[in-house]
Tab-separated table of C-alpha atoms in Angstrom:
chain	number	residue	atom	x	y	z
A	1	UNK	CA	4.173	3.409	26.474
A	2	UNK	CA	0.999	2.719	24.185
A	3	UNK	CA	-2.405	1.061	24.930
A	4	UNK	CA	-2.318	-2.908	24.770
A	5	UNK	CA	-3.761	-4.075	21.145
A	6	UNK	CA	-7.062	-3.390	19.945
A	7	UNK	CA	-9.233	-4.036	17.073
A	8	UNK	CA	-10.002	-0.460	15.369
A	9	UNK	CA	-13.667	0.914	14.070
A	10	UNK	CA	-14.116	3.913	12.611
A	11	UNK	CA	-18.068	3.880	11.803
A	12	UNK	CA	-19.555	6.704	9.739
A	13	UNK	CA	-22.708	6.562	11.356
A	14	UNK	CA	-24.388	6.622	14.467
A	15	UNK	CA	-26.499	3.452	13.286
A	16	UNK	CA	-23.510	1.757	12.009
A	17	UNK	CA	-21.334	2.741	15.823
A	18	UNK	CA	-24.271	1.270	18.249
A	19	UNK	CA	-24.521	-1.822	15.677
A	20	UNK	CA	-20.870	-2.654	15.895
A	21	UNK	CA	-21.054	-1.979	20.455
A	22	UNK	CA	-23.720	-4.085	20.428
A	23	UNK	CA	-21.787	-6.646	17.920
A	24	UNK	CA	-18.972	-6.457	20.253
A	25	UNK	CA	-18.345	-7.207	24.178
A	26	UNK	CA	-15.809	-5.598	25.473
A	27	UNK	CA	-15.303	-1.946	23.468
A	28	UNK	CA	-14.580	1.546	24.373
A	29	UNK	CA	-16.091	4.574	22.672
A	30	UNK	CA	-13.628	6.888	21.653
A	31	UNK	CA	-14.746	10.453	20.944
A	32	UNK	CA	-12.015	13.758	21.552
A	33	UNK	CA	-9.817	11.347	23.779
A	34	UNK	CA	-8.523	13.309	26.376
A	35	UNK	CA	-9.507	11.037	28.669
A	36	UNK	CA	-9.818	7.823	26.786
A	37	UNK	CA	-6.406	8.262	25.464
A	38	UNK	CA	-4.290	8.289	28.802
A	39	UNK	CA	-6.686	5.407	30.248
A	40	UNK	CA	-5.488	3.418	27.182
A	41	UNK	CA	-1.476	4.481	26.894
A	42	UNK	CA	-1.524	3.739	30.844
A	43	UNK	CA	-3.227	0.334	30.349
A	44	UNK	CA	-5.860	1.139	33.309
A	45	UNK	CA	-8.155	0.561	30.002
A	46	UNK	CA	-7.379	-2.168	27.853
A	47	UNK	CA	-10.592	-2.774	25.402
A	48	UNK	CA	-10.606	-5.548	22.780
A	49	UNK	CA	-12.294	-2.796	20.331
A	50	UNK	CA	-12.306	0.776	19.822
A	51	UNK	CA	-15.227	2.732	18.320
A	52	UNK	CA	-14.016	6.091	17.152
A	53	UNK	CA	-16.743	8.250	16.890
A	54	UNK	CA	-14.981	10.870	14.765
A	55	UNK	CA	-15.755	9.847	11.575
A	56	UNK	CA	-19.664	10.131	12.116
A	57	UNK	CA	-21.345	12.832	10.387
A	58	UNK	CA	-23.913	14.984	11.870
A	59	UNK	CA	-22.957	14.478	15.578
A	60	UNK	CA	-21.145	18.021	15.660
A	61	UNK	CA	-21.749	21.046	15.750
A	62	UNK	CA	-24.537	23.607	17.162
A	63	UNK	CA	-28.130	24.805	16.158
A	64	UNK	CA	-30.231	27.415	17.716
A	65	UNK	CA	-33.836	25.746	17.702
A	66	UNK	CA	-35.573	28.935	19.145
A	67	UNK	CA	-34.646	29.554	22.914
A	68	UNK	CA	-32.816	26.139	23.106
A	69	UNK	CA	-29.336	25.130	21.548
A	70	UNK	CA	-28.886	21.635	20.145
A	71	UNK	CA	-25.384	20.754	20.520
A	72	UNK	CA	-24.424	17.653	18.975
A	73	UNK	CA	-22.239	14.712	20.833
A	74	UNK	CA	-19.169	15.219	18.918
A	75	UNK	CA	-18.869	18.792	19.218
A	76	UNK	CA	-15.323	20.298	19.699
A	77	UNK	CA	-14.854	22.663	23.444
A	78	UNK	CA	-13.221	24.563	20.875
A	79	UNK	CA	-16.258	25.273	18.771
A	80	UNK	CA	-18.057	25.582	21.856
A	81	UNK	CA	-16.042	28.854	22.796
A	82	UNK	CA	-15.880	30.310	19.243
A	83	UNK	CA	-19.663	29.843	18.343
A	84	UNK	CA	-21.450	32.940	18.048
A	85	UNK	CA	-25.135	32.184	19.323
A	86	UNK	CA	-23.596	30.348	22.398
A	87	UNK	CA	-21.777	33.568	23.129
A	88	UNK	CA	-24.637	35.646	22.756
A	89	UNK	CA	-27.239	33.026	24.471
A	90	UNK	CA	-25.443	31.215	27.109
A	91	UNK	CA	-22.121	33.132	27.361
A	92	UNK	CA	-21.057	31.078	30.708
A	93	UNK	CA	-20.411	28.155	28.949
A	94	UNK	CA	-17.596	29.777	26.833
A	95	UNK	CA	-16.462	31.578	30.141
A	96	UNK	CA	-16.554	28.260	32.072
A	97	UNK	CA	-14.466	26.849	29.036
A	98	UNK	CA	-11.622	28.990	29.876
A	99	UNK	CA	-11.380	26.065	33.051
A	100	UNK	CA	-11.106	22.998	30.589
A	101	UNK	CA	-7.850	21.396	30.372
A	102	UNK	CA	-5.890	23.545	28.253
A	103	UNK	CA	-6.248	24.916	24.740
A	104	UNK	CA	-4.480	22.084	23.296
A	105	UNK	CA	-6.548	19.409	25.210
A	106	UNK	CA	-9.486	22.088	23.976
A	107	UNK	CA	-9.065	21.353	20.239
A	108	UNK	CA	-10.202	17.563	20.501
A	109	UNK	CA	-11.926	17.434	23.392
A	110	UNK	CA	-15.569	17.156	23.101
A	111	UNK	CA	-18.859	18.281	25.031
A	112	UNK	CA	-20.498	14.535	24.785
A	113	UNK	CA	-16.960	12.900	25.868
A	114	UNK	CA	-17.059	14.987	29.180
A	115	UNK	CA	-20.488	14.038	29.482
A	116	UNK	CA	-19.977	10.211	29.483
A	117	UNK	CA	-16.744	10.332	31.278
A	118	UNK	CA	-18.680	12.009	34.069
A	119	UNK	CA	-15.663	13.465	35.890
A	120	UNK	CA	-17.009	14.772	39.094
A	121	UNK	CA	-15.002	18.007	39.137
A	122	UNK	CA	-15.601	18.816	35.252
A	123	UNK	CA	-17.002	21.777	33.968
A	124	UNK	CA	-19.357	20.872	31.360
A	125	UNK	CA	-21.397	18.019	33.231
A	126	UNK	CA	-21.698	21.274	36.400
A	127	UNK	CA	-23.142	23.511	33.147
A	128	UNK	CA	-25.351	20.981	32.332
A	129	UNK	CA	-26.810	20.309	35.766
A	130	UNK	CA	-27.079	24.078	36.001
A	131	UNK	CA	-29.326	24.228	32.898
A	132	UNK	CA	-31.557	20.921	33.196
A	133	UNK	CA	-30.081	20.286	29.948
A	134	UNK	CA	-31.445	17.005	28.202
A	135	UNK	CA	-29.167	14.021	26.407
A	136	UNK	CA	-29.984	12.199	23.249
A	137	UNK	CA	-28.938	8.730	23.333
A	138	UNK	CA	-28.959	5.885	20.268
A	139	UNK	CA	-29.088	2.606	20.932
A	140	UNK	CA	-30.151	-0.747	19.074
A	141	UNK	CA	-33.928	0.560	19.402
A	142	UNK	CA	-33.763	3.956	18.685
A	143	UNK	CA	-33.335	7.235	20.571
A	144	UNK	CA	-34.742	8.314	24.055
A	145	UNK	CA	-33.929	11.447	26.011
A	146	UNK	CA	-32.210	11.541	29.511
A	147	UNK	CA	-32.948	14.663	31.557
A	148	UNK	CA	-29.155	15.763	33.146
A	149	UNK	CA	-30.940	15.423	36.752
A	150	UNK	CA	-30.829	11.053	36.020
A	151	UNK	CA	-27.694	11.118	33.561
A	152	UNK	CA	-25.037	10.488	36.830
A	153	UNK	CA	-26.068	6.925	38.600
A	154	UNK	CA	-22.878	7.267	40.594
A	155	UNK	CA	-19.129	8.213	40.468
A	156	UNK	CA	-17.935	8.713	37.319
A	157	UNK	CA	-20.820	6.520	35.807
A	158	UNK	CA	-23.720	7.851	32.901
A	159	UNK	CA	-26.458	6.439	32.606
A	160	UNK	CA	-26.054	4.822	29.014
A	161	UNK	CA	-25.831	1.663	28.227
A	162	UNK	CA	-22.677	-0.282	26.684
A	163	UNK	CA	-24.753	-0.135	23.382
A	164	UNK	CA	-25.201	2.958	23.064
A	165	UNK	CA	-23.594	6.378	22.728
A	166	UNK	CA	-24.500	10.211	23.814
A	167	UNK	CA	-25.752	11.942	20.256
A	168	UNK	CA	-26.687	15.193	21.113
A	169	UNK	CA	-27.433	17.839	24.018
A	170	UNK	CA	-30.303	19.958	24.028
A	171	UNK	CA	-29.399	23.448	26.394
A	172	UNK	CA	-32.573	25.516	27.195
A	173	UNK	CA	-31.569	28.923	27.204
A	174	UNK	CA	-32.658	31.476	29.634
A	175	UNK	CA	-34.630	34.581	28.602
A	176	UNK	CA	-35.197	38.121	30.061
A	177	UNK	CA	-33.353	39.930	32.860
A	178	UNK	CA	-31.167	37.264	33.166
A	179	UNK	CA	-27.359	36.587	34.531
A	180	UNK	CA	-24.543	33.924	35.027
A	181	UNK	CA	-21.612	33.538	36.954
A	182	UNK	CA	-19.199	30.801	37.302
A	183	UNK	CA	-16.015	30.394	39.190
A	184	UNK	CA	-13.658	28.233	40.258
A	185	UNK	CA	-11.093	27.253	42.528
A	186	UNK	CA	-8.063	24.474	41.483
A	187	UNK	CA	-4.634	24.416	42.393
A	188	UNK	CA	-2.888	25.126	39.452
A	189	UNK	CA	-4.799	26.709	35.885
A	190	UNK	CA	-5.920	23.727	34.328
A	191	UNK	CA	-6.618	21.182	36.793
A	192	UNK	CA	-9.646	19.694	37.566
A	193	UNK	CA	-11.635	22.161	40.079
A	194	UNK	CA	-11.587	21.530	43.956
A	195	UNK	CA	-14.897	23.227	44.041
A	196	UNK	CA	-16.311	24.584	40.612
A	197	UNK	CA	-19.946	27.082	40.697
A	198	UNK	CA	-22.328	27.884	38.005
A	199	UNK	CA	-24.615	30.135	38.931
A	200	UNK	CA	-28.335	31.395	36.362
A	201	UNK	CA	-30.089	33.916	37.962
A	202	UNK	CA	-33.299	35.677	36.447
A	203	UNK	CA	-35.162	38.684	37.625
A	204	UNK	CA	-38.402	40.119	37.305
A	205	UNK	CA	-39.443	43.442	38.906
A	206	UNK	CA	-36.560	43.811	40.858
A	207	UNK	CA	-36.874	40.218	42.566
A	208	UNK	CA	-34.959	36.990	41.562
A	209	UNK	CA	-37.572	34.859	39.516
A	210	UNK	CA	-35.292	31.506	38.697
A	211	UNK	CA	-32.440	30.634	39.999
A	212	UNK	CA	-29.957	27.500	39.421
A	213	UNK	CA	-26.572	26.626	41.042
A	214	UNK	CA	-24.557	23.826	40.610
A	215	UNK	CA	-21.906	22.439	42.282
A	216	UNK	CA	-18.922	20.463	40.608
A	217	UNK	CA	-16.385	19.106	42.556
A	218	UNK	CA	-17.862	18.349	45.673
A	219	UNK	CA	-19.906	15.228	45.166
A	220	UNK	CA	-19.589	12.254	42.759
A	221	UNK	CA	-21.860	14.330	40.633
A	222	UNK	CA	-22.625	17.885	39.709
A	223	UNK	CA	-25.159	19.119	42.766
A	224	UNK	CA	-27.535	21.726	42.508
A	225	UNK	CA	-28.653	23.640	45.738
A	226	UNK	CA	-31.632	23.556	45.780
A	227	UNK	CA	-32.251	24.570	49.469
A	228	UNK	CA	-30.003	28.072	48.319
A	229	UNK	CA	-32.318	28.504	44.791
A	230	UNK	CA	-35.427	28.278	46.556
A	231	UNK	CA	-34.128	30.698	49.535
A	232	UNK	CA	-33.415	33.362	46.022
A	233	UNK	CA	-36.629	33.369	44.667
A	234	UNK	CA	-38.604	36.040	45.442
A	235	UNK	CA	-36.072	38.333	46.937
A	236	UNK	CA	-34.316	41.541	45.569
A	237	UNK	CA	-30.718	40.936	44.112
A	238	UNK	CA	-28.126	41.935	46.962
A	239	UNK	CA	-24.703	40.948	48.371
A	240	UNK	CA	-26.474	40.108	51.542
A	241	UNK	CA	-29.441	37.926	49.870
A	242	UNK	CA	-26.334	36.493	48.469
A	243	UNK	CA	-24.337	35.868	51.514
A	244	UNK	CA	-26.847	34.129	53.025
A	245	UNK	CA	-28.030	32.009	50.084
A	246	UNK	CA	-24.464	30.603	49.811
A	247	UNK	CA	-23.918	29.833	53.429
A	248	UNK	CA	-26.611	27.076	52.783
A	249	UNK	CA	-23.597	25.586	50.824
A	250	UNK	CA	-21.607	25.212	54.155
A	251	UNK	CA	-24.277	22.577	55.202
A	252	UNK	CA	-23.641	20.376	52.140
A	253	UNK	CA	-22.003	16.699	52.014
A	254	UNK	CA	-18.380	17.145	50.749
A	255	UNK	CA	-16.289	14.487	49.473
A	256	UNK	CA	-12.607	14.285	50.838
A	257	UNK	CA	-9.675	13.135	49.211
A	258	UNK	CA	-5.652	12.735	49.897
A	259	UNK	CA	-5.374	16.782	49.158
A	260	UNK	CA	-8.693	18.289	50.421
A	261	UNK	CA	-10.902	17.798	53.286
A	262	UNK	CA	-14.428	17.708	53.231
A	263	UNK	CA	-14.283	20.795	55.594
A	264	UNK	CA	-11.958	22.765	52.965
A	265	UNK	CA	-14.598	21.814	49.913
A	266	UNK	CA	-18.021	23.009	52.373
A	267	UNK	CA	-16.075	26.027	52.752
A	268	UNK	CA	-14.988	27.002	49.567
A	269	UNK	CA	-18.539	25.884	48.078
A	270	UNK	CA	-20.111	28.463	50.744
A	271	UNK	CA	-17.523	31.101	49.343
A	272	UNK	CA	-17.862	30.186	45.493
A	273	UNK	CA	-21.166	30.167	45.056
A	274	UNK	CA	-21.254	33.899	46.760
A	275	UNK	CA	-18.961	35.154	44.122
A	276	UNK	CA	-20.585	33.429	41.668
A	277	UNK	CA	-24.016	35.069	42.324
A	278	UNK	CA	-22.229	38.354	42.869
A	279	UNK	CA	-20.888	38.118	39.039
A	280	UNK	CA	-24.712	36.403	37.663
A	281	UNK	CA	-26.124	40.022	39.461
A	282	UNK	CA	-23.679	41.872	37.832
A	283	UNK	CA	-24.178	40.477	34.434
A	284	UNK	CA	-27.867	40.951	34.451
A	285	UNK	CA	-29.809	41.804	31.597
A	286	UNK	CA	-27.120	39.609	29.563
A	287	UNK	CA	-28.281	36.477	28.582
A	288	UNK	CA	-27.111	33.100	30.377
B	1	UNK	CA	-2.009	-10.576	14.297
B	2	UNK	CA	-2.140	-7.061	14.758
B	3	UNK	CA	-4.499	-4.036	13.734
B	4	UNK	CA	-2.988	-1.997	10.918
B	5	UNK	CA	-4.215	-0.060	8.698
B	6	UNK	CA	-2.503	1.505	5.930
B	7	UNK	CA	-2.530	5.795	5.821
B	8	UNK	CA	-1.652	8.934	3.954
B	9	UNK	CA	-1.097	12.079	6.046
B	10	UNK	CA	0.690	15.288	4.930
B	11	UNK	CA	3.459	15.971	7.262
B	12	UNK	CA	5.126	20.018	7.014
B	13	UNK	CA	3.610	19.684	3.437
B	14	UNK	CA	4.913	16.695	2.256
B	15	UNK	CA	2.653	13.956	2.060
B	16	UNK	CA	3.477	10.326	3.571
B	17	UNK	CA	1.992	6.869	2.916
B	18	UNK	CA	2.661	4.338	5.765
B	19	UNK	CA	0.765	1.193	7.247
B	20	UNK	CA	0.207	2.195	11.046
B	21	UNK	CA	-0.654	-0.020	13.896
B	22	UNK	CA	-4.011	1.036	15.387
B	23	UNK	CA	-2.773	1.575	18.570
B	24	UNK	CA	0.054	3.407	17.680
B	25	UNK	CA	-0.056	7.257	18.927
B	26	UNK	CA	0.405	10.208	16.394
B	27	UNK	CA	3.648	11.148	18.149
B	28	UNK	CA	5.323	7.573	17.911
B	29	UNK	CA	3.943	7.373	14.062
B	30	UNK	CA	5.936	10.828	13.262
B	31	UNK	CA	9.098	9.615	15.306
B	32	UNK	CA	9.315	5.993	14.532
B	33	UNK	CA	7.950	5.499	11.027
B	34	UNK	CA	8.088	8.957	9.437
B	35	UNK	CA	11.472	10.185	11.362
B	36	UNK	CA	10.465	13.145	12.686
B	37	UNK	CA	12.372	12.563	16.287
B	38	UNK	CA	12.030	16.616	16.760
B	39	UNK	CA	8.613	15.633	18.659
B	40	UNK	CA	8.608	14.779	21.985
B	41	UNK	CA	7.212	11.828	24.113
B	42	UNK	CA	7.400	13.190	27.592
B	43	UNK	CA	4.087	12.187	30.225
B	44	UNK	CA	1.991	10.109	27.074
B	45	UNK	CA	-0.808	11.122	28.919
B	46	UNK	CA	-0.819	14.586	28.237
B	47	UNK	CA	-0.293	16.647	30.900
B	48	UNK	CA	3.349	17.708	30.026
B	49	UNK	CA	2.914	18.868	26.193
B	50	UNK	CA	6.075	18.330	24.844
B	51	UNK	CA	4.235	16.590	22.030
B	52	UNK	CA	2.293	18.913	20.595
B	53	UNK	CA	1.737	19.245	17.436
B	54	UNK	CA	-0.506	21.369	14.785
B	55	UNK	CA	-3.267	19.063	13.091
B	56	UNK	CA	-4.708	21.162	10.409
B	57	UNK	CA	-2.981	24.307	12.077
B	58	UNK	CA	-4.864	23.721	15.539
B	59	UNK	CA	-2.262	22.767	18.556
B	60	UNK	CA	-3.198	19.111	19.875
B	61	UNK	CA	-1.281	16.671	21.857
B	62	UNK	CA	0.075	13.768	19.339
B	63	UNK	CA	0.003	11.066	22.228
B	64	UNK	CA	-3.892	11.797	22.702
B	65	UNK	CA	-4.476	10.698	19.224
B	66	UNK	CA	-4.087	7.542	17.472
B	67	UNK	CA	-1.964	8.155	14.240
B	68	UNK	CA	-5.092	7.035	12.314
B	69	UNK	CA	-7.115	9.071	13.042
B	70	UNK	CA	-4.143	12.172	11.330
B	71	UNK	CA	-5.313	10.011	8.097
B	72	UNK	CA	-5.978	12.575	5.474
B	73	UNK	CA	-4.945	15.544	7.563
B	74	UNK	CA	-2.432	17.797	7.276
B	75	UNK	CA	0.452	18.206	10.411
B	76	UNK	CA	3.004	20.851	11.098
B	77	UNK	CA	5.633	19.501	13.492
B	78	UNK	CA	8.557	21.273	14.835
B	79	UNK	CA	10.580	20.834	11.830
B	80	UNK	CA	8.189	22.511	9.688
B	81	UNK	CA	7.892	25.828	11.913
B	82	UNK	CA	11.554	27.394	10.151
B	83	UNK	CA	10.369	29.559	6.585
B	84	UNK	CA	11.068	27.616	3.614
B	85	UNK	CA	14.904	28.842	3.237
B	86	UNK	CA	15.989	27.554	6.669
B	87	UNK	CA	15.856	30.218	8.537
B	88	UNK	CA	14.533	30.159	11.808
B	89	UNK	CA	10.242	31.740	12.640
B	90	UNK	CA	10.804	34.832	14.152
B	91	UNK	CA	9.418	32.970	17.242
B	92	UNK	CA	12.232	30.373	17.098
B	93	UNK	CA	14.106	33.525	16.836
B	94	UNK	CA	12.890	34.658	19.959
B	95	UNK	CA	13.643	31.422	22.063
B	96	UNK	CA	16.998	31.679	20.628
B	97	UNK	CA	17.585	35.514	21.617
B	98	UNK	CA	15.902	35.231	24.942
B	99	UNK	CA	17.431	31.637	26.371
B	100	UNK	CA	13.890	30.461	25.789
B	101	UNK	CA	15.006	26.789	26.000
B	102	UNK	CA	17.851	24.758	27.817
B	103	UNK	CA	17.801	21.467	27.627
B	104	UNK	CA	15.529	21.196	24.797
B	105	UNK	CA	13.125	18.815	25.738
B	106	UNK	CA	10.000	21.133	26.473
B	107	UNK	CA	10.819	23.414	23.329
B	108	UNK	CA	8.815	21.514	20.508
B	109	UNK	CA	5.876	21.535	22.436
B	110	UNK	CA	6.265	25.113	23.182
B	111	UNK	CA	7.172	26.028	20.038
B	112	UNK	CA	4.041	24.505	18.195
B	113	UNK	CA	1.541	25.774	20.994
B	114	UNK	CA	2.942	29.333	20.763
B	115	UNK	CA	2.921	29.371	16.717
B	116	UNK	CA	-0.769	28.388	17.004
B	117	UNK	CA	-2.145	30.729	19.776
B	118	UNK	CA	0.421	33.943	18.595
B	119	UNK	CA	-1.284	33.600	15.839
B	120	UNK	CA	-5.132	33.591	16.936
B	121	UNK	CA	-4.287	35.997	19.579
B	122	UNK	CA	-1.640	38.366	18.053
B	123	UNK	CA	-2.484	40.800	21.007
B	124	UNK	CA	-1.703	38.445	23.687
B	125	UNK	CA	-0.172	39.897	26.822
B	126	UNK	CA	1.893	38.421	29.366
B	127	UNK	CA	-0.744	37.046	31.811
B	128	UNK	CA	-2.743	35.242	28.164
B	129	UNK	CA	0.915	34.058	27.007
B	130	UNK	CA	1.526	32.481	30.784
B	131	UNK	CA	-2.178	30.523	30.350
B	132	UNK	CA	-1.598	29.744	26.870
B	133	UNK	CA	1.812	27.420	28.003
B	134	UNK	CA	0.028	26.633	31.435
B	135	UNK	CA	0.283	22.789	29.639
B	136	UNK	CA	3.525	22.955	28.713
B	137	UNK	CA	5.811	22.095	30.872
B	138	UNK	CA	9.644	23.098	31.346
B	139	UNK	CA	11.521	22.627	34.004
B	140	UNK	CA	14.665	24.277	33.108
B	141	UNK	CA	14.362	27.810	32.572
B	142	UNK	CA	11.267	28.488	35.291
B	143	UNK	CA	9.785	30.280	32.019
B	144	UNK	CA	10.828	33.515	32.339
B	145	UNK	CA	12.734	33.353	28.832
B	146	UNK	CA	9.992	31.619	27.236
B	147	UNK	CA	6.931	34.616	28.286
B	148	UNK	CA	9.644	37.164	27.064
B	149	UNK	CA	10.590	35.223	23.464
B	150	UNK	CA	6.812	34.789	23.036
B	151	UNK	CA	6.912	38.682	23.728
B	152	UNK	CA	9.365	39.704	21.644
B	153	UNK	CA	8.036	37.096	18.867
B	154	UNK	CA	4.586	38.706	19.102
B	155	UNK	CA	5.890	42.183	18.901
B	156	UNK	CA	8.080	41.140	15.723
B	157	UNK	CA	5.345	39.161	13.949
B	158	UNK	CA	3.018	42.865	14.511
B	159	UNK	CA	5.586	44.923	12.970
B	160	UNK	CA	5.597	42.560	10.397
């Protein structure tokens, strides 16, 4: 088995990668390819060109830019988990990690890849959604920014354009009395989540000032409960706050597939997202 | 005509020059051009890890990479895991001593993915050794032999 021919790229900048998509119709973008790679050896892909984004320089690795972390595109899950200032500034994305594939798929996969391929039930795009984080993206006439909230247009589909590719992600960190929780339910360790839940909670005299959840695995994209953030704010950090903050998860829309009813997801989304606010509370005055 | 391009890797420490097809994964490269058959094609779309391999000593699966893109690194296959006078790691050891393999097919992948994490996590217990091979699969020995080799292996490697 091995991907139908293709005409190979390996630019060594980001100028010289979005010149050669735009030069060229029908390419794929190949960055840590864990995904790319079994879409190709199974033919479900089969791209006149390949772009491989490894050789680019200065589209890995991670800066701390005061309170927010500038991860670029090409950035290993690896590195993500060893990197010191995530650990101490957003620990749950090393935590949530621990969920991705397998330390093998780990060592090539990268943050942007997970990004673009926009897997409903990954880890990384439900981190990102958690955080508001913001996406760099080249193309032929420059650079704009995407805020996460408009990067999914639908299922499995980014909101970049066939010339251009994901650069870097900005992270803003949160600060104070802060905590993070994120859990997961999948069938076996390593499989994509039925229902994944990332939880940011801050607090401020003994009531919850911010709080974020998102959702991955239950809709085409990550969602965010909003209903169950805004129900948080304002009240005093308890299992019951808690309990009743997730049950707004019950209410949500739940995909279905062959293995899991929507009923099954709306469930475990109500009972996920109490255990993950149980473990941000109990993690306070961390960082997240 | 098809994509080639011509590349230098260093395989177990001896360096090789070859012209590769483009398409052509790092696991058929080592087994069809370089001859390394101890490497494993099982799934190809790597879910079962028999393919594994170290690239620059970190555990990735060789059918998720093109072999071009191993040009001008180093990789340690299975057959570079024994010490340089042929005999066997103490983890090979291990699998040996514990029936940590049956039919074989599993054991490269398990072999390279437990060289690599033994040695970042020389600590590991049984429930870290159990995630560490949850992609690798085997479906001989229900991997019973394979926790306690990478066990014993770790416990060997400590006392040094």
């Amino acid at each position: 088995m091995k991907p139908a021919p293709f005409t190979y790229h390996d630019p060594t900048t980001a100028d010289e990668a979005v010149a050669l998509l735009a030069q060229h119709e029908d390419s794929k973008v190949l960055a840590g390819g864990q995904s790319l790679m079994p879409m190709l050896n199974m033919r479900f892909v089969v791209p006149d060109h390949v772009i491989d984004l490894n050789g680019i320089e200065g589209i890995a690795g991670i800066r701390d830019a005061r309170d927010t972390l500038e991860i670029g595109a090409m950035t290993r899950q690896r590195d993500l988990m060893r990197d010191g200032t995530i650990a101490e500034k957003a620990p749950i994305i090393p935590g949530a990690l621990n969920w991705v594939g397998h330390f093998q798929t780990r060592n090539r996969g990268t943050i942007g890849g997970s990004l673009c391929h926009l897997d409903p039930a990954a880890e990384l795009p439900c981190l990102m959604a958690a955080y508001d984080a913001t996406l760099t993206v080249q193309g032929p006439d420059g650079a704009r920014a995407v805020p996460f909230a408009e990067w999914p247009l639908a299922y499995m589909m980014p909101s970049i354009g066939p010339d251009e590719i994901l650069t870097a992600v900005s992270v803003p960190c949160w600060s104070g009395n802060v905590g993070h929780g994120f859990v997961e339910y999948a069938r076996r360790h390593g499989d994509f989540a039925i229902v994944a839940v990332a939880a940011l909670l801050a607090v401020e005299g003994g009531k919850i000032s911010r709080a974020a959840i998102s959702l991955g695995g239950v809709d085409v994209r990550p969602l965010r409960l909003d209903a169950a953030e805004a129900a948080l704010v304002g009240e005093a950090p308890g299992a019951d706050t808690f309990r009743a903050a997730a049950e707004l998860a019950r209410g949500i829309d739940a995909m279905s597939d062959a293995y899991v009813s929507s009923e099954y997801r709306q469930r475990l989304a109500a009972t996920l997202t109490e255990r993950a606010l149980n473990a941000a509370a109990n993690n306070l005055n961390g960082s997240a | 005509m098809a994509d080639t391009r011509d590349i230098t890797l260093t395989v177990n420490g001896e360096s090789h020059t070859a012209t590769a097809e483009t398409r052509t994964s790092l696991g058929d490269f080592l087994r069809h051009t370089i001859g390394l058959t101890g490497t494993h094609m099982g799934c190809e779309h790597g879910v079962c890890g028999a393919c594994t391999v170290l690239l620059d000593g970190e555990a990735v699966r060789s059918c998720l990479m093109l072999a071009v893109q191993a040009n001008g690194h180093e990789v340690t296959t299975i057959e570079g895991l024994a010490n340089a006078d042929g005999t066997l790691s103490p983890l090979q050891e291990a699998f040996w001593e514990h029936h940590g393999l049956q039919c074989g097919f599993c054991t490269p992948g398990m072999l390279t993915s437990l060289t690599a994490f033994l040695r970042d996590h020389p600590d590991a217990d049984e429930k870290e050794i159990r995630e560490a091979i949850s992609g690798n699969i085997c479906r001989c020995t229900g991997y019973q032999g394979i926790v306690n080799a990478a066990l014993d292996a770790a416990k060997t490697m400590q006392e040094g």
